[in-house]
PDB file of C-alpha atoms in Angstrom:
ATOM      1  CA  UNK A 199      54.795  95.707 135.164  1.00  0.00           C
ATOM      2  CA  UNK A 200      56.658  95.350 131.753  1.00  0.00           C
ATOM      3  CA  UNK A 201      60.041  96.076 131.052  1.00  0.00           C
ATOM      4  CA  UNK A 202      61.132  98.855 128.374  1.00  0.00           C
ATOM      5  CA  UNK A 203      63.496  97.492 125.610  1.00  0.00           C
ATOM      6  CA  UNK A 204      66.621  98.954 126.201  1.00  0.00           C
ATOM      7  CA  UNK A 205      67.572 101.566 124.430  1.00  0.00           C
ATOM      8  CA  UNK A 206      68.987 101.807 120.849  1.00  0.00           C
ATOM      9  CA  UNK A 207      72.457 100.640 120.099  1.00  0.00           C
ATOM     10  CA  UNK A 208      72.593 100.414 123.999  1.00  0.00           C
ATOM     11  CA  UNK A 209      75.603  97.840 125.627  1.00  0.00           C
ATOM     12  CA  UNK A 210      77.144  96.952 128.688  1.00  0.00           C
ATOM     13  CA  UNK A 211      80.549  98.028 130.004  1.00  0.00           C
ATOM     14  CA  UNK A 212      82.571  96.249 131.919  1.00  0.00           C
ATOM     15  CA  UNK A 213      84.212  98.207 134.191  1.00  0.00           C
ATOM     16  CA  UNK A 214      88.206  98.179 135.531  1.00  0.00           C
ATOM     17  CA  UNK A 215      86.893  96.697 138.976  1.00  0.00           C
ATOM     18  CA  UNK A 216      84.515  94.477 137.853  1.00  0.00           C
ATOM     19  CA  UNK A 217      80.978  96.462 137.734  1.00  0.00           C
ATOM     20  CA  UNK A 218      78.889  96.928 135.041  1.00  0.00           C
ATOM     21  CA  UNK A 219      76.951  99.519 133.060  1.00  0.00           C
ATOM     22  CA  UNK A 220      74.763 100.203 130.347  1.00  0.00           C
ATOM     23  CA  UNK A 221      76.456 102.805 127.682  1.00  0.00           C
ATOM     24  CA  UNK A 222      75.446 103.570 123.989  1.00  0.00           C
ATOM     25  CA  UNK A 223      78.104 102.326 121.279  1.00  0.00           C
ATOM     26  CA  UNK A 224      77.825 105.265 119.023  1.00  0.00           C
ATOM     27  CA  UNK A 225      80.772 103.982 116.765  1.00  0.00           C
ATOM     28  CA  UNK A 226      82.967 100.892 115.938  1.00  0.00           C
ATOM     29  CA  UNK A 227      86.565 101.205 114.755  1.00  0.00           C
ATOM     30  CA  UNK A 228      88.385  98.414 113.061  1.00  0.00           C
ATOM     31  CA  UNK A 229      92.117  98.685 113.462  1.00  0.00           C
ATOM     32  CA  UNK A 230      95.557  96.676 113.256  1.00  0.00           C
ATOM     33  CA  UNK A 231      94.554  94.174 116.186  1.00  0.00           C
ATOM     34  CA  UNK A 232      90.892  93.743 115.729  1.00  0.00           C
ATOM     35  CA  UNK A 233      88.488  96.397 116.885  1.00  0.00           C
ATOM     36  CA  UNK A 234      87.682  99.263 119.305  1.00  0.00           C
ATOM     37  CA  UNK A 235      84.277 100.568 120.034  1.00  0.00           C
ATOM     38  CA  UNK A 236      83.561 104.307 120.855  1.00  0.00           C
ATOM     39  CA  UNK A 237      80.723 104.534 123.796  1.00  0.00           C
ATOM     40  CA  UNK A 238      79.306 107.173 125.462  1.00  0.00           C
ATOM     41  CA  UNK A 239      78.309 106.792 129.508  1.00  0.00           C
ATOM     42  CA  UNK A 240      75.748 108.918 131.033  1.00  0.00           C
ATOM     43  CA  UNK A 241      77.894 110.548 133.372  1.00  0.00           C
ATOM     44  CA  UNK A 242      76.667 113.968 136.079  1.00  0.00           C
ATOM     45  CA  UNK A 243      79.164 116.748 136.090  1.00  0.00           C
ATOM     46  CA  UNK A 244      79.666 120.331 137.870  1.00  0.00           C
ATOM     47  CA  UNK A 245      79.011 123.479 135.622  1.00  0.00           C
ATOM     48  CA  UNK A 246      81.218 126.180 136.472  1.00  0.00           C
ATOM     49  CA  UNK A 247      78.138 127.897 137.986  1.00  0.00           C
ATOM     50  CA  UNK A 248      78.199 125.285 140.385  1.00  0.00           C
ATOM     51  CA  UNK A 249      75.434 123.243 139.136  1.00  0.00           C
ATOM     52  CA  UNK A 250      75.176 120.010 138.263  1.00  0.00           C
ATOM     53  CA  UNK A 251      74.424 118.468 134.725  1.00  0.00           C
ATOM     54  CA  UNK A 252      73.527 115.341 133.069  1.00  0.00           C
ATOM     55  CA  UNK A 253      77.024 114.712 130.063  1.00  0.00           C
ATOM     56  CA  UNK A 254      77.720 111.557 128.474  1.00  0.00           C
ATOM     57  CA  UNK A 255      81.814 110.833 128.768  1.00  0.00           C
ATOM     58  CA  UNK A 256      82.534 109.714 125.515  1.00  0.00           C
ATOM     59  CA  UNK A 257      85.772 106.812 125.581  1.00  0.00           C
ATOM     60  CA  UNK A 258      87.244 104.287 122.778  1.00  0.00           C
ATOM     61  CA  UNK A 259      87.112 100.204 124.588  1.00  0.00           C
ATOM     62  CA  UNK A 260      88.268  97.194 123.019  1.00  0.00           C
ATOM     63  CA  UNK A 261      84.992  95.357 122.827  1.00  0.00           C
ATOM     64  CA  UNK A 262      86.615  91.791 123.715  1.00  0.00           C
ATOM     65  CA  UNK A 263      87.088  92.627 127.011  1.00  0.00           C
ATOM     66  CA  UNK A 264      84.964  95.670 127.965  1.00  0.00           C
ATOM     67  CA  UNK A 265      82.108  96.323 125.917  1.00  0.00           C
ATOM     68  CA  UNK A 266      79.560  93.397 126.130  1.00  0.00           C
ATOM     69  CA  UNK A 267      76.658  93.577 123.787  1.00  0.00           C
ATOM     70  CA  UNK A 268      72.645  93.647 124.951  1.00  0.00           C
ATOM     71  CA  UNK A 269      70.106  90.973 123.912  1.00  0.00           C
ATOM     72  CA  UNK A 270      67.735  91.618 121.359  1.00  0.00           C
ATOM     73  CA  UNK A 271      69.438  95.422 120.182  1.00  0.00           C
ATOM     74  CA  UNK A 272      70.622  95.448 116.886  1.00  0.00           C
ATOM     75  CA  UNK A 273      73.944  97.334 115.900  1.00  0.00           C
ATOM     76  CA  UNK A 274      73.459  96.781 112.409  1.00  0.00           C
ATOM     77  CA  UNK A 275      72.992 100.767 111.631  1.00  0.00           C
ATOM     78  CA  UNK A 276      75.839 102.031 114.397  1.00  0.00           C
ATOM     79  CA  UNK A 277      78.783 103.400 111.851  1.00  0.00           C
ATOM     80  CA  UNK A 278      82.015 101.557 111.353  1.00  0.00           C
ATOM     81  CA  UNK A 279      85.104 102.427 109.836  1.00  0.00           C
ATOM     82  CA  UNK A 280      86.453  99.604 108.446  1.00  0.00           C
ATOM     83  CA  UNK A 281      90.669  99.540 107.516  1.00  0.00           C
ATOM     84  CA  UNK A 282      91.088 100.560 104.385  1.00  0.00           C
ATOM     85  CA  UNK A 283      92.896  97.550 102.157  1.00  0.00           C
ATOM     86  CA  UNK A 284      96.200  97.765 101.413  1.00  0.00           C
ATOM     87  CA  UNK A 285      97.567  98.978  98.437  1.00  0.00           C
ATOM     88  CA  UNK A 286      97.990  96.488  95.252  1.00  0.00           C
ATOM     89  CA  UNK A 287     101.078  96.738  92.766  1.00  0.00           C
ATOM     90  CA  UNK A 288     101.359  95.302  89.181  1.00  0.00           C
ATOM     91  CA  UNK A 289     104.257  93.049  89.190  1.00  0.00           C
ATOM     92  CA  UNK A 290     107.237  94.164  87.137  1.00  0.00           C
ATOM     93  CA  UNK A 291     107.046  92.443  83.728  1.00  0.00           C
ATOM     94  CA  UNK A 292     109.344  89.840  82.308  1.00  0.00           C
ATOM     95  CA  UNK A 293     112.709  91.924  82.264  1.00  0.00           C
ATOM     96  CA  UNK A 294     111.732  94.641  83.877  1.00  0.00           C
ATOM     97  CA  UNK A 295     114.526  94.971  87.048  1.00  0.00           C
ATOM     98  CA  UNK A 296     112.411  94.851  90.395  1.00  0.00           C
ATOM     99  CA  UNK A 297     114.111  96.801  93.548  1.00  0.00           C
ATOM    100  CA  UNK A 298     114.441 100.007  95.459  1.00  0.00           C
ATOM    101  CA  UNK A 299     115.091 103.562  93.294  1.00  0.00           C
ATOM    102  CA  UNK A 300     115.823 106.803  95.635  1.00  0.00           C
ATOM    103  CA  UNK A 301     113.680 110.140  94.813  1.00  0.00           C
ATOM    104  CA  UNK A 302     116.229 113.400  95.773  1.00  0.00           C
ATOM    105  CA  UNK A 303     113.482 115.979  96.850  1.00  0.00           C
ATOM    106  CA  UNK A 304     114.180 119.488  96.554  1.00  0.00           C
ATOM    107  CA  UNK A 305     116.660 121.312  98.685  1.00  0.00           C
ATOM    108  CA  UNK A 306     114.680 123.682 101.290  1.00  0.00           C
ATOM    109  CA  UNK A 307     116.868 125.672 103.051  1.00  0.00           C
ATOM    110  CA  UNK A 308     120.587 125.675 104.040  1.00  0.00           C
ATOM    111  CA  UNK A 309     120.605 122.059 104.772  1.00  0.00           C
ATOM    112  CA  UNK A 310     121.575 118.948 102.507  1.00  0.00           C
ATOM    113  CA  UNK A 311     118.793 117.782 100.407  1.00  0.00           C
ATOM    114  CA  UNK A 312     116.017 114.846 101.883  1.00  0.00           C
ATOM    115  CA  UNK A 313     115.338 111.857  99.932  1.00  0.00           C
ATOM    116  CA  UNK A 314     112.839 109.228  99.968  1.00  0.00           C
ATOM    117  CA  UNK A 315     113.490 105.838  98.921  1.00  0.00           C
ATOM    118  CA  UNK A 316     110.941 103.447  96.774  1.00  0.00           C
ATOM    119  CA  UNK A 317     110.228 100.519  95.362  1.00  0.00           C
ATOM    120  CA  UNK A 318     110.725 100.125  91.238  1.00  0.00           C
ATOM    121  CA  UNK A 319     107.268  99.781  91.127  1.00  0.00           C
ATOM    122  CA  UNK A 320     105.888 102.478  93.350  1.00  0.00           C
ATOM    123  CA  UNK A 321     103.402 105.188  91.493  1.00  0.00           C
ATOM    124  CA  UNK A 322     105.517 107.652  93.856  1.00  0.00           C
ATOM    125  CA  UNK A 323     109.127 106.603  92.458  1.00  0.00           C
ATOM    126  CA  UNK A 324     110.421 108.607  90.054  1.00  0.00           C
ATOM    127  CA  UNK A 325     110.360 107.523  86.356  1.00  0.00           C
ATOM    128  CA  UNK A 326     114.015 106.343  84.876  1.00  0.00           C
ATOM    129  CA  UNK A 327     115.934 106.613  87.978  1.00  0.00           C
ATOM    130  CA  UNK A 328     118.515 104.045  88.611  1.00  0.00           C
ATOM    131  CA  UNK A 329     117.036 100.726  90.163  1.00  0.00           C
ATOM    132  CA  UNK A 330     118.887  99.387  93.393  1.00  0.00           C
ATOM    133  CA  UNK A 331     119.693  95.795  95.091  1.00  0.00           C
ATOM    134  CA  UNK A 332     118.711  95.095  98.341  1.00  0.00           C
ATOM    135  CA  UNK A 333     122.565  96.482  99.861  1.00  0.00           C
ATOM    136  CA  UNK A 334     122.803  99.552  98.358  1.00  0.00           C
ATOM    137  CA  UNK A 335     119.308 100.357  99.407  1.00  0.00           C
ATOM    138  CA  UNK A 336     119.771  99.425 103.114  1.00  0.00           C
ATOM    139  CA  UNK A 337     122.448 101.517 102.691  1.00  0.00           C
ATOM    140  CA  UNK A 338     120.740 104.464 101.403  1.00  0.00           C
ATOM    141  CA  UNK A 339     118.138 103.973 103.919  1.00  0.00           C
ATOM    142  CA  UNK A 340     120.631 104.063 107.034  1.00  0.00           C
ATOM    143  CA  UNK A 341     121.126 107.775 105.779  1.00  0.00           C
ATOM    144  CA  UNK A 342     119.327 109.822 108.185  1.00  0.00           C
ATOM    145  CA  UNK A 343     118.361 112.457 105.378  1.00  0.00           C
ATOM    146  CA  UNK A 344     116.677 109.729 103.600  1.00  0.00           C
ATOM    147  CA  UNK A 345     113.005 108.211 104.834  1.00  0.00           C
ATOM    148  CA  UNK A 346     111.390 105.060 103.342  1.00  0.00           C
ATOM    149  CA  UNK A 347     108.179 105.431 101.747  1.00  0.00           C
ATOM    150  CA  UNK A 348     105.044 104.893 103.415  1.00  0.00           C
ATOM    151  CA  UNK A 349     102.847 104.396 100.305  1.00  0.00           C
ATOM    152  CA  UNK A 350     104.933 101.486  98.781  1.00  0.00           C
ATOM    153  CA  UNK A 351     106.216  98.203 100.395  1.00  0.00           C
ATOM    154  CA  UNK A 352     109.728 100.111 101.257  1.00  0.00           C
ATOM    155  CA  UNK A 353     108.787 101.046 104.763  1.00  0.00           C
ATOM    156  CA  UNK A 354     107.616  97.710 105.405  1.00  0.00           C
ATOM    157  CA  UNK A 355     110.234  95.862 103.791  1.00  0.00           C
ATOM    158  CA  UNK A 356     113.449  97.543 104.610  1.00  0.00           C
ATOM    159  CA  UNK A 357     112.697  99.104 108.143  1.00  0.00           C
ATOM    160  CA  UNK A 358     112.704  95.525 110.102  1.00  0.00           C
ATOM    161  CA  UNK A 359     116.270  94.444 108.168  1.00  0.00           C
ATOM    162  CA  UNK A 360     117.778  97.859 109.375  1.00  0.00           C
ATOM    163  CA  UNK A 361     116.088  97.692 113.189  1.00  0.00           C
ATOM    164  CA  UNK A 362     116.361  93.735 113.551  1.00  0.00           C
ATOM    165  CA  UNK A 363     119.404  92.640 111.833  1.00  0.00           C
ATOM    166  CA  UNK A 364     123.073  93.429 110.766  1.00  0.00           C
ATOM    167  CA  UNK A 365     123.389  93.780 107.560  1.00  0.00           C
ATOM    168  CA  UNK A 366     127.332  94.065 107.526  1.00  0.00           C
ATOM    169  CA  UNK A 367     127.886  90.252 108.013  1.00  0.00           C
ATOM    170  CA  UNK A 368     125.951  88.757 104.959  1.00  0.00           C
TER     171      UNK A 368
END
């Protein structure tokens, strides 16, 4: 008696104690540290009539470790979402100063007024506001009513200096 090809975009699990199953891969996910695969296991469950029903448990698994793939299916059309790249910035030009500026944001409320801190060459930072060495803008950014921008190279730059290191002693 033949066998029936498994079916589409069909892989194996690997399961916490060592068993396996077969699951469809119904998305892949790249992230920070490589990938994750969404799956979906055939799975019976109780109604709330008391029945029972065929339901596929649907569950993200890093595919290095848990998700194995099936000879001869293809999961060339399953959907990924691929990182998206991060962000390029022009260089500053010859003699342009190259820093950190701080945007004051509007004042809502009673409270003292947020700011968010840039780089000079952020398409967020405000245009003609004062640029600022690498001191003064760790020390803006230890003020906790001002953040460090997430679209620019400020979050990245400044939050590990403020977290890892001392800046008093240099």
């Amino acid at each position: 008696m033949p066998t029936e090809p498994p079916p589409a975009h069909a892989v194996t699990v690997v399961m916490p104690d060592g068993q396996t199953l077969t699951a469809r891969l119904i998305e892949r996910e790249q992230v920070p540290g490589g990938w994750r695969y969404l799956v979906g296991i055939a799975v019976w469950r109780n109604t709330d009539q008391g029945a029972v029903e065929a339901a596929e448990y649907r569950v993200w698994l890093d595919p290095s470790a848990q998700v194995k793939p099936i000879e001869g299916v293809s999961y060339d059309d399953v959907p990924r979402r691929l990182l998206p790249p991060p962000p390029t910035y022009p260089d500053p030009g010859p003699g342009e100063p190259w820093g950190w500026v701080l945007e004051k944001l509007p004042q809502r409320g009673r409270g003292p007024a947020e700011s968010v801190l840039h780089v000079s060459d952020c398409p967020e930072a405000p245009a003609g506001a004062p640029v600022l060495k690498l001191e003064a803008a760790l020390t803006a950014a230890e003020n906790p009513r001002v953040r460090t921008c997430t679209v620019c190279r400020a979050a990245t730059e400044l939050d590990p200096l403020l977290r890892g290191f001392g800046h008093e002693d240099d």
